[in-house]
CSV table of C-alpha atoms in Angstrom, one decimal:
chain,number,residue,atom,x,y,z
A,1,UNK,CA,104.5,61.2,137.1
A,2,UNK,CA,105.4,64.3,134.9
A,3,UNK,CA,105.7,63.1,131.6
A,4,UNK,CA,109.3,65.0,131.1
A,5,UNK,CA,110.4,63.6,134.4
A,6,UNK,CA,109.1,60.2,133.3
A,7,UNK,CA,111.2,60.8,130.2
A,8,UNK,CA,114.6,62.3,131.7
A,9,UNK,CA,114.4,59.5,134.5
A,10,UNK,CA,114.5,56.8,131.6
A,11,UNK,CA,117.2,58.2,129.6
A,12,UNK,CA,119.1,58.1,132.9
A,13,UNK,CA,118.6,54.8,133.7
A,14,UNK,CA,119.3,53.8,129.7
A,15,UNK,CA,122.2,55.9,129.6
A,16,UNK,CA,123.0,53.9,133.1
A,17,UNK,CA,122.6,50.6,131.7
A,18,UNK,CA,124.7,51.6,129.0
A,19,UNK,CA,127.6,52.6,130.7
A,20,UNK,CA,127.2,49.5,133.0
A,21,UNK,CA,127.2,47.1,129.8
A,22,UNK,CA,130.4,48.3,128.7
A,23,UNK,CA,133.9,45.9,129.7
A,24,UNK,CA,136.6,47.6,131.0
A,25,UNK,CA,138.9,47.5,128.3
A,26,UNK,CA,135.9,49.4,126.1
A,27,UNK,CA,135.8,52.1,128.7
A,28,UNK,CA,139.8,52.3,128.3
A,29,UNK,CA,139.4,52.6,124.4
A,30,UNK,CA,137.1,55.6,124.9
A,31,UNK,CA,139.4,57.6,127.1
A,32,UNK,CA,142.4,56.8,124.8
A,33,UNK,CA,140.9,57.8,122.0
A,34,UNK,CA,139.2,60.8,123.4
A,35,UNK,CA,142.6,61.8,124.5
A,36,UNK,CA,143.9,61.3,121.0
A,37,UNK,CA,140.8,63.9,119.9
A,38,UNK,CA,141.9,66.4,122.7
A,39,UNK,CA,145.2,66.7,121.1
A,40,UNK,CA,143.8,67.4,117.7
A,41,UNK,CA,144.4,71.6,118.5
A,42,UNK,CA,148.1,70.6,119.3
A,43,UNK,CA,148.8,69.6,115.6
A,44,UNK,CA,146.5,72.7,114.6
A,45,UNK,CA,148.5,74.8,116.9
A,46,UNK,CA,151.8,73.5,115.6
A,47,UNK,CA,151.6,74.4,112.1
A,48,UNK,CA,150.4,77.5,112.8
A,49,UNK,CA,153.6,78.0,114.9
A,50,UNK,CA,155.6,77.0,112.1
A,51,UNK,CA,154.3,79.6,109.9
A,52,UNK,CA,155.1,82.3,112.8
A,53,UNK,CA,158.8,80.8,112.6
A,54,UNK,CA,159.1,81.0,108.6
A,55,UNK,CA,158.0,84.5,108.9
A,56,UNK,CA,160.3,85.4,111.6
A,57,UNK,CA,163.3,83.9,109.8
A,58,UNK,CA,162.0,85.6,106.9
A,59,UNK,CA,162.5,88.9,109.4
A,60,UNK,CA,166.1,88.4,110.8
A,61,UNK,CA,167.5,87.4,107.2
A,62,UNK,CA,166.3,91.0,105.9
A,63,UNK,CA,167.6,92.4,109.3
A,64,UNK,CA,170.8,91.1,108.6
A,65,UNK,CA,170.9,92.3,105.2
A,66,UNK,CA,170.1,95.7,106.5
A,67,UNK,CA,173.2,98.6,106.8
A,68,UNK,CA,173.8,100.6,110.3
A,69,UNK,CA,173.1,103.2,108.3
A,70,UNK,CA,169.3,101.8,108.1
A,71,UNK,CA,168.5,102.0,111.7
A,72,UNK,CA,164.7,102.7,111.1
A,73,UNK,CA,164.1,99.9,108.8
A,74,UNK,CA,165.8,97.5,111.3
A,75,UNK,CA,163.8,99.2,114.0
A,76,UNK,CA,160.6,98.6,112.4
A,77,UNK,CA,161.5,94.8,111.3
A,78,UNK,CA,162.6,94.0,114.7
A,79,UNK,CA,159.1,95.4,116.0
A,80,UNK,CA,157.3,93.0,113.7
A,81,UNK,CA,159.9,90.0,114.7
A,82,UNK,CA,158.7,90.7,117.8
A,83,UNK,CA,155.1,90.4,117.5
A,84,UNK,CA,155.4,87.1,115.6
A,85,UNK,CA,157.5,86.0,118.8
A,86,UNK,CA,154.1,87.1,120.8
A,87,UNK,CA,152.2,85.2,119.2
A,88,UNK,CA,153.8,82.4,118.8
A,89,UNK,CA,153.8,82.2,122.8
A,90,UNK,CA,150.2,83.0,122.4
A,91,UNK,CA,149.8,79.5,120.1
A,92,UNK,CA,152.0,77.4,122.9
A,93,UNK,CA,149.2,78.5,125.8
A,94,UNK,CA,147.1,76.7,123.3
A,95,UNK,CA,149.1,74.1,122.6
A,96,UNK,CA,150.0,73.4,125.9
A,97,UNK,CA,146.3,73.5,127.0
A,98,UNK,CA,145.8,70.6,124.7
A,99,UNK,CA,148.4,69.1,126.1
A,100,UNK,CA,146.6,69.2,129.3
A,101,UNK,CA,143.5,68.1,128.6
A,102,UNK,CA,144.5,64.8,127.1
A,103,UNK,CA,146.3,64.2,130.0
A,104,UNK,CA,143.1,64.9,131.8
A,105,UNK,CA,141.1,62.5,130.1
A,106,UNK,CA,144.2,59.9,130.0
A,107,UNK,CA,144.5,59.9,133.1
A,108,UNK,CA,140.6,58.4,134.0
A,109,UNK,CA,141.9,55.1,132.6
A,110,UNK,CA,144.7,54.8,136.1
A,111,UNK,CA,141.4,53.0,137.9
A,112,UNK,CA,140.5,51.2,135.3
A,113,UNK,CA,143.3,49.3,134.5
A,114,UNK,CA,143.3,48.0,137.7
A,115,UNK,CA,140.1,46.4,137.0
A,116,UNK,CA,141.4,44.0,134.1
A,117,UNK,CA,141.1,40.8,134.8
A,118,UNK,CA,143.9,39.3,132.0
A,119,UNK,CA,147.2,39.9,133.7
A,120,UNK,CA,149.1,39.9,130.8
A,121,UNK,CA,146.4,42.5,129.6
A,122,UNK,CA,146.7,44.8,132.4
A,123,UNK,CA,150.4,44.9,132.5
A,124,UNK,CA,150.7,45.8,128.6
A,125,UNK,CA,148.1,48.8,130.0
A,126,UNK,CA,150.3,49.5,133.1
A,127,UNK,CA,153.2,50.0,130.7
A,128,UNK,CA,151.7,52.1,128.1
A,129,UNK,CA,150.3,54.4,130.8
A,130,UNK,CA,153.3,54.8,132.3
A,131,UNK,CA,155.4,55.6,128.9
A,132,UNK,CA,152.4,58.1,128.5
A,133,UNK,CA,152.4,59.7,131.8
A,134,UNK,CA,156.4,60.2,130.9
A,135,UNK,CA,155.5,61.6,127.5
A,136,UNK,CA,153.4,64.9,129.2
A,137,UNK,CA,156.4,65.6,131.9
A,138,UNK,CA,158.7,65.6,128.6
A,139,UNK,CA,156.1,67.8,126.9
A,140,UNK,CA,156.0,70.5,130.1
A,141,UNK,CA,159.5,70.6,129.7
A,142,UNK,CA,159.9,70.8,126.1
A,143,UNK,CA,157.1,73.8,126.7
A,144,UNK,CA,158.9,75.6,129.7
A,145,UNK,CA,162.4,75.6,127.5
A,146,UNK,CA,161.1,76.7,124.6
A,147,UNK,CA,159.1,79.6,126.3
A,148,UNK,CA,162.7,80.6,127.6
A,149,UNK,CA,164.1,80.8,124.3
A,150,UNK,CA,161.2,83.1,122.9
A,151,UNK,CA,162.4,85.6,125.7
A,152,UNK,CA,166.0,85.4,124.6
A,153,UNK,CA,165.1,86.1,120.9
A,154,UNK,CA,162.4,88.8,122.1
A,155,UNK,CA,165.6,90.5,123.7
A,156,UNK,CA,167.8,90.0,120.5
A,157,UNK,CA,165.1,92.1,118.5
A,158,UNK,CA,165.0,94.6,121.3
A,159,UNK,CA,169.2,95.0,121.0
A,160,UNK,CA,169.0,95.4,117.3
A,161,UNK,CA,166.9,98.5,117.9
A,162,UNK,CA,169.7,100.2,119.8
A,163,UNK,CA,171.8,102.6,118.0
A,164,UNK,CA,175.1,101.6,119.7
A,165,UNK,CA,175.3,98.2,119.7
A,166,UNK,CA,178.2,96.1,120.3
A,167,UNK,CA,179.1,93.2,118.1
A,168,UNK,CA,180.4,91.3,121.0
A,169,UNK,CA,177.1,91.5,123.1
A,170,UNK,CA,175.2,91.0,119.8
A,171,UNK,CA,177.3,88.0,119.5
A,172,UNK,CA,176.7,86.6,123.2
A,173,UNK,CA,173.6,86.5,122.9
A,174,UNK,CA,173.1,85.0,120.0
A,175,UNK,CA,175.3,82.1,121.6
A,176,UNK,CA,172.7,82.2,124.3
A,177,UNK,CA,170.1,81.3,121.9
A,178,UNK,CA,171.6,78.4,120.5
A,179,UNK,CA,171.9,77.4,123.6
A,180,UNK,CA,168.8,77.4,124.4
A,181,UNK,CA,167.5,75.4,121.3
A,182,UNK,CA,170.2,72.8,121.8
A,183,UNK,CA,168.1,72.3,125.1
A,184,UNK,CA,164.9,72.6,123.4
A,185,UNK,CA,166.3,69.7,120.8
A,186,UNK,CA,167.3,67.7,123.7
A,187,UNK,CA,163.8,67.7,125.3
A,188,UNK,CA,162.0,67.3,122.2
A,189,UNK,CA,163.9,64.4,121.3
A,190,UNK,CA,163.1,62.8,124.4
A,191,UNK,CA,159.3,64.1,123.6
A,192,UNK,CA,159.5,62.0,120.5
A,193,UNK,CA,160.8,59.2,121.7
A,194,UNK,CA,158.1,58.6,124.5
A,195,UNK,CA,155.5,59.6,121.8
A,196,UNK,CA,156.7,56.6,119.6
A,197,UNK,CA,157.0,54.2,122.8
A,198,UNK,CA,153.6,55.1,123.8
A,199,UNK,CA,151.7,54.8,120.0
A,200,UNK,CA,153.8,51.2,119.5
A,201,UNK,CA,152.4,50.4,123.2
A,202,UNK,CA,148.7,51.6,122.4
A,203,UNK,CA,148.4,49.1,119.3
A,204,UNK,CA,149.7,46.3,121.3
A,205,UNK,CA,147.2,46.9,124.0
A,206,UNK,CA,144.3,46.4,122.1
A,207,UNK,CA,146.0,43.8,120.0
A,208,UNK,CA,145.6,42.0,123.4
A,209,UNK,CA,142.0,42.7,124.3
A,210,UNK,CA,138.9,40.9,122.8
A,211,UNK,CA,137.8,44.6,120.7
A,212,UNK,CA,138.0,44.2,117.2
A,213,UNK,CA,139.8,47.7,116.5
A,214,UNK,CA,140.4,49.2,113.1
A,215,UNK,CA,143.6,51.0,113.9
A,216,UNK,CA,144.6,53.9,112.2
A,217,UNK,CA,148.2,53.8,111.9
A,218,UNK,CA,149.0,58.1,111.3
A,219,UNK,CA,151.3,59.6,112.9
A,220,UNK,CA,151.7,63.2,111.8
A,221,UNK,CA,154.7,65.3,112.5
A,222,UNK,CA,155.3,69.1,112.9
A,223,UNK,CA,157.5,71.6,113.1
A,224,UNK,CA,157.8,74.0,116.5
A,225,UNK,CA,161.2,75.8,117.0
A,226,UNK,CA,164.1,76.5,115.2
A,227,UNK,CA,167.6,77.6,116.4
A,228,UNK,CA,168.3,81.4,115.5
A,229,UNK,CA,171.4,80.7,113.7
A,230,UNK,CA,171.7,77.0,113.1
A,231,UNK,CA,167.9,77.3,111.5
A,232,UNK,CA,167.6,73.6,112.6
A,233,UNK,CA,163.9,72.1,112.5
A,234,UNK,CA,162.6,70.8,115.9
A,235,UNK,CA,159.5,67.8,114.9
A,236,UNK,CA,157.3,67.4,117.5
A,237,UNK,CA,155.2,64.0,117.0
A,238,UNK,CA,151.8,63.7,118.2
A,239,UNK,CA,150.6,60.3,119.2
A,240,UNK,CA,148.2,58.0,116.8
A,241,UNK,CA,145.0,58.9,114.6
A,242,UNK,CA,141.7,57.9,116.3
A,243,UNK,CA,141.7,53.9,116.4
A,244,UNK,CA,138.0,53.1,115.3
A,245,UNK,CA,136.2,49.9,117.4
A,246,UNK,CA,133.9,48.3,115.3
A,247,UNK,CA,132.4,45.9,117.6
């Protein structure tokens, strides 16, 4: 036999061997933590939106400031509100493809869990993957409302660019944007709440299994959306640091 086939067919069958030595509640730990890894660009993402919102505030506040008798400069700051607006939607298809892929690799442990032979094991597991499975549907729509209220702002810039504008439409719409974050508040509170659910749930899981787990109890929070007028701060939790198993 072909000394490089003789070699790849043994790391196969190692790697096999491996992977067939490992309980089920150690394949379950990899996937969760994976997951947890896949999320990392979500915080990265987040703070990187919050920056995009200081600056935009930062924007409207000199708009504000600005005379009708300084159309150009409120032209020209609008034009640069809006491109922070941009990319700001740019850094939620980032965030939301994080988002995706942990649920991606979450979601390998559904088979597994059947597979558990402690009941009281395997219904802890059932639960948390559950709470988990409701934290992504709050996440999509936390994501789809907050995309909606980056095209009302979008619009607001594009109004204060028109040389006849009137207060009462200005004013509209700015109602519409609070609005709109008073949903996006809503959702990310629920967000939150499924995010803390799921990290209590996590720790009790393995607490239950026979892995000797050095947990690291993080939970970092960030900043993504803020109401046009109200300027309130909208923290969005991500679930636990990597738990490490030291079995």
């Amino acid at each position: 036999m072909n000394k490089k086939l003789l070699f790849f067919v043994t790391m196969t069958l190692l790697l096999f061997i491996s992977a067939c030595g490992k309980s089920t509640e150690e394949k379950i730990y990899e996937h969760l933590e994976e997951a947890v890894t896949l999320e990392e660009e979500f915080e990265k993402v987040q703070t990187e939106i919050t920056e995009l919102e200081k600056k935009e505030r930062e924007l409207y506040s000199t708009i504000i400031e600005l005379g009708p008798d300084e159309l150009d400069k409120i032209k020209e700051t609008s034009k640069q509100a809006i491109e922070t607006i941009e990319k700001r939607s740019n850094k939620m298809e980032s965030e939301q493809e994080s988002i995706h892929a942990s649920q991606d690799e979450f979601e390998k442990i559904d088979k597994l869990i059947e597979k558990l032979e402690d009941e009281k094991t395997k219904n802890k597991a059932r639960e948390m993957y559950e709470v988990m499975m409701d934290r992504y549907k709050h996440y999509d729509q936390l994501h789809k409302e907050y995309i909606k209220s980056l095209k009302l702002e979008k619009e607001l810039y594009q109004m204060l660019q028109k040389e006849e504008l009137e207060q009462e439409d200005l004013t509209a719409h700015i109602e519409k944007i609070n609005k709109k974050y008073e949903k996006v508040l809503d959702k990310n509170e629920e967000f939150n709440e499924a995010t803390a659910n799921y990290n209590k749930l996590k720790k009790e899981f393995y607490d239950q299994t026979d892995l000797s787990v050095k947990y690291d109890d993080t939970s970092s929070k960030n900043v993504n959306g803020n109401a046009e007028e109200t300027k309130e701060k909208n923290n969005q939790s991500s679930i636990n640091g990597k738990a490490r198993c030291i079995t």
